[in-house]
PDB file of C-alpha atoms in Angstrom:
ATOM      1  CA  MET A   1       0.000   0.000   0.000  1.00  0.00           C
ATOM      2  CA  GLU A   2       1.167   3.493  -0.797  1.00  0.00           C
ATOM      3  CA  GLU A   3       0.518   5.638   2.244  1.00  0.00           C
ATOM      4  CA  ASN A   4       2.647   8.524   0.994  1.00  0.00           C
ATOM      5  CA  ASN A   5       0.378   9.131  -1.985  1.00  0.00           C
ATOM      6  CA  PRO A   6      -1.477  12.437  -1.283  1.00  0.00           C
ATOM      7  CA  LYS A   7      -4.431  11.408  -3.467  1.00  0.00           C
ATOM      8  CA  THR A   8      -5.038   8.300  -1.347  1.00  0.00           C
ATOM      9  CA  THR A   9      -5.107  10.278   1.899  1.00  0.00           C
ATOM     10  CA  THR A  10      -7.270  13.022   0.395  1.00  0.00           C
ATOM     11  CA  VAL A  11      -9.812  10.531  -0.924  1.00  0.00           C
ATOM     12  CA  GLY A  12      -9.731   8.646   2.363  1.00  0.00           C
ATOM     13  CA  LYS A  13     -10.224  11.846   4.319  1.00  0.00           C
ATOM     14  CA  ALA A  14     -13.179  12.804   2.104  1.00  0.00           C
ATOM     15  CA  PHE A  15     -14.851   9.451   2.737  1.00  0.00           C
ATOM     16  CA  GLY A  16     -14.058   9.725   6.445  1.00  0.00           C
ATOM     17  CA  ILE A  17     -15.552  13.199   6.797  1.00  0.00           C
ATOM     18  CA  ALA A  18     -18.622  12.182   4.781  1.00  0.00           C
ATOM     19  CA  SER A  19     -19.105   9.165   7.034  1.00  0.00           C
ATOM     20  CA  LEU A  20     -18.801  11.299  10.149  1.00  0.00           C
ATOM     21  CA  VAL A  21     -21.320  13.839   8.858  1.00  0.00           C
ATOM     22  CA  THR A  22     -23.897  11.220   7.850  1.00  0.00           C
ATOM     23  CA  ALA A  23     -23.448   9.344  11.136  1.00  0.00           C
ATOM     24  CA  ILE A  24     -24.027  12.530  13.147  1.00  0.00           C
ATOM     25  CA  LEU A  25     -27.072  13.332  10.998  1.00  0.00           C
ATOM     26  CA  SER A  26     -28.432   9.879  11.773  1.00  0.00           C
ATOM     27  CA  LEU A  27     -28.234  10.748  15.466  1.00  0.00           C
ATOM     28  CA  LEU A  28     -29.986  14.063  14.858  1.00  0.00           C
ATOM     29  CA  PHE A  29     -32.808  12.360  12.932  1.00  0.00           C
ATOM     30  CA  PHE A  30     -33.152   9.751  15.678  1.00  0.00           C
ATOM     31  CA  LYS A  31     -36.906  10.366  15.928  1.00  0.00           C
ATOM     32  CA  TYR A  32     -37.478   9.446  12.288  1.00  0.00           C
ATOM     33  CA  ILE A  33     -36.503   5.798  12.362  1.00  0.00           C
ATOM     34  CA  TYR A  34     -36.293   5.066   8.642  1.00  0.00           C
ATOM     35  CA  ILE A  35     -34.191   8.149   7.857  1.00  0.00           C
ATOM     36  CA  SER A  36     -31.921   7.422  10.812  1.00  0.00           C
ATOM     37  CA  VAL A  37     -31.328   3.815   9.717  1.00  0.00           C
ATOM     38  CA  ILE A  38     -30.491   4.878   6.158  1.00  0.00           C
ATOM     39  CA  LEU A  39     -28.091   7.608   7.318  1.00  0.00           C
ATOM     40  CA  ALA A  40     -26.447   5.267   9.845  1.00  0.00           C
ATOM     41  CA  LEU A  41     -25.900   2.608   7.188  1.00  0.00           C
ATOM     42  CA  VAL A  42     -24.450   5.164   4.774  1.00  0.00           C
ATOM     43  CA  GLY A  43     -22.201   6.510   7.540  1.00  0.00           C
ATOM     44  CA  ALA A  44     -20.948   3.056   8.471  1.00  0.00           C
ATOM     45  CA  ILE A  45     -20.274   2.090   4.840  1.00  0.00           C
ATOM     46  CA  LEU A  46     -18.484   5.361   4.085  1.00  0.00           C
ATOM     47  CA  GLY A  47     -16.467   4.984   7.280  1.00  0.00           C
ATOM     48  CA  PHE A  48     -15.389   1.513   6.241  1.00  0.00           C
ATOM     49  CA  ILE A  49     -14.371   2.780   2.801  1.00  0.00           C
ATOM     50  CA  GLY A  50     -12.574   5.755   4.378  1.00  0.00           C
ATOM     51  CA  ARG A  51     -10.556   3.455   6.613  1.00  0.00           C
ATOM     52  CA  LYS A  52      -9.606   1.311   3.619  1.00  0.00           C
ATOM     53  CA  LYS A  53      -8.492   4.414   1.681  1.00  0.00           C
ATOM     54  CA  GLY A  54      -6.133   5.528   4.441  1.00  0.00           C
ATOM     55  CA  ASP A  55      -7.989   7.861   6.834  1.00  0.00           C
ATOM     56  CA  LYS A  56      -8.040   6.122  10.188  1.00  0.00           C
ATOM     57  CA  VAL A  57      -9.350   8.979  12.364  1.00  0.00           C
ATOM     58  CA  PHE A  58     -12.462  10.233  10.581  1.00  0.00           C
ATOM     59  CA  GLY A  59     -13.198   6.850   9.053  1.00  0.00           C
ATOM     60  CA  SER A  60     -13.110   5.115  12.432  1.00  0.00           C
ATOM     61  CA  ALA A  61     -15.209   7.828  14.051  1.00  0.00           C
ATOM     62  CA  GLY A  62     -17.846   7.704  11.313  1.00  0.00           C
ATOM     63  CA  LEU A  63     -17.897   3.912  11.364  1.00  0.00           C
ATOM     64  CA  THR A  64     -18.262   3.801  15.151  1.00  0.00           C
ATOM     65  CA  ILE A  65     -20.949   6.480  15.387  1.00  0.00           C
ATOM     66  CA  GLY A  66     -22.825   4.947  12.440  1.00  0.00           C
ATOM     67  CA  ILE A  67     -22.897   1.511  14.070  1.00  0.00           C
ATOM     68  CA  ILE A  68     -23.919   2.928  17.462  1.00  0.00           C
ATOM     69  CA  SER A  69     -26.683   4.995  15.856  1.00  0.00           C
ATOM     70  CA  LEU A  70     -27.913   1.980  13.900  1.00  0.00           C
ATOM     71  CA  LEU A  71     -28.046  -0.180  17.019  1.00  0.00           C
ATOM     72  CA  LEU A  72     -29.793   2.511  19.073  1.00  0.00           C
ATOM     73  CA  THR A  73     -32.354   3.131  16.353  1.00  0.00           C
ATOM     74  CA  ILE A  74     -33.144  -0.571  15.987  1.00  0.00           C
ATOM     75  CA  LEU A  75     -33.389  -0.893  19.780  1.00  0.00           C
ATOM     76  CA  LEU A  76     -35.759   2.082  19.915  1.00  0.00           C
ATOM     77  CA  PHE A  77     -37.888   0.585  17.142  1.00  0.00           C
ATOM     78  CA  VAL A  78     -38.116  -2.790  18.912  1.00  0.00           C
ATOM     79  CA  VAL A  79     -38.918  -1.255  22.306  1.00  0.00           C
ATOM     80  CA  LEU A  80     -41.612   1.018  20.884  1.00  0.00           C
ATOM     81  CA  ASN A  81     -43.197  -1.890  19.039  1.00  0.00           C
ATOM     82  CA  LEU A  82     -43.140  -4.056  22.158  1.00  0.00           C
ATOM     83  CA  LEU A  83     -44.828  -1.300  24.144  1.00  0.00           C
ATOM     84  CA  ASP A  84     -47.458  -0.827  21.406  1.00  0.00           C
ATOM     85  CA  THR A  85     -46.556   2.821  21.173  1.00  0.00           C
ATOM     86  CA  VAL A  86     -47.703   4.690  18.098  1.00  0.00           C
ATOM     87  CA  LEU A  87     -44.649   6.008  16.291  1.00  0.00           C
ATOM     88  CA  PHE A  88     -46.450   8.765  14.440  1.00  0.00           C
ATOM     89  CA  TYR A  89     -49.006  10.254  16.782  1.00  0.00           C
ATOM     90  CA  VAL A  90     -51.680  12.550  15.331  1.00  0.00           C
ATOM     91  CA  PRO A  91     -53.580  14.505  18.000  1.00  0.00           C
ATOM     92  CA  ASP A  92     -57.367  14.251  18.132  1.00  0.00           C
ATOM     93  CA  TRP A  93     -57.817  17.999  17.747  1.00  0.00           C
ATOM     94  CA  TYR A  94     -55.949  17.852  14.434  1.00  0.00           C
ATOM     95  CA  LYS A  95     -58.184  15.060  13.156  1.00  0.00           C
ATOM     96  CA  GLN A  96     -61.282  17.187  13.888  1.00  0.00           C
ATOM     97  CA  ILE A  97     -59.933  20.090  11.847  1.00  0.00           C
ATOM     98  CA  ILE A  98     -59.483  17.934   8.762  1.00  0.00           C
TER      99      ILE A  98
END
């Protein structure tokens, strides 16, 4: 592997930063389960690619946060389904207006 190649580290850093951003966005959209799962998967995949391309710091951070966000989102989904909690609650007063 050529670690001295500036293009390899630049591409790796780009994937690492993208993975970190999408993983953090998945935590911010934690309430919207489907969006959070998609962003967490994208963050984990980009983090894995970033680590392969040479960026260990951002790639590892994005991979770790993406996996943690994915696990927390799945856990939240399972717990809410076990408790029979409605994920998208529409208030009664809103139903009367429509």
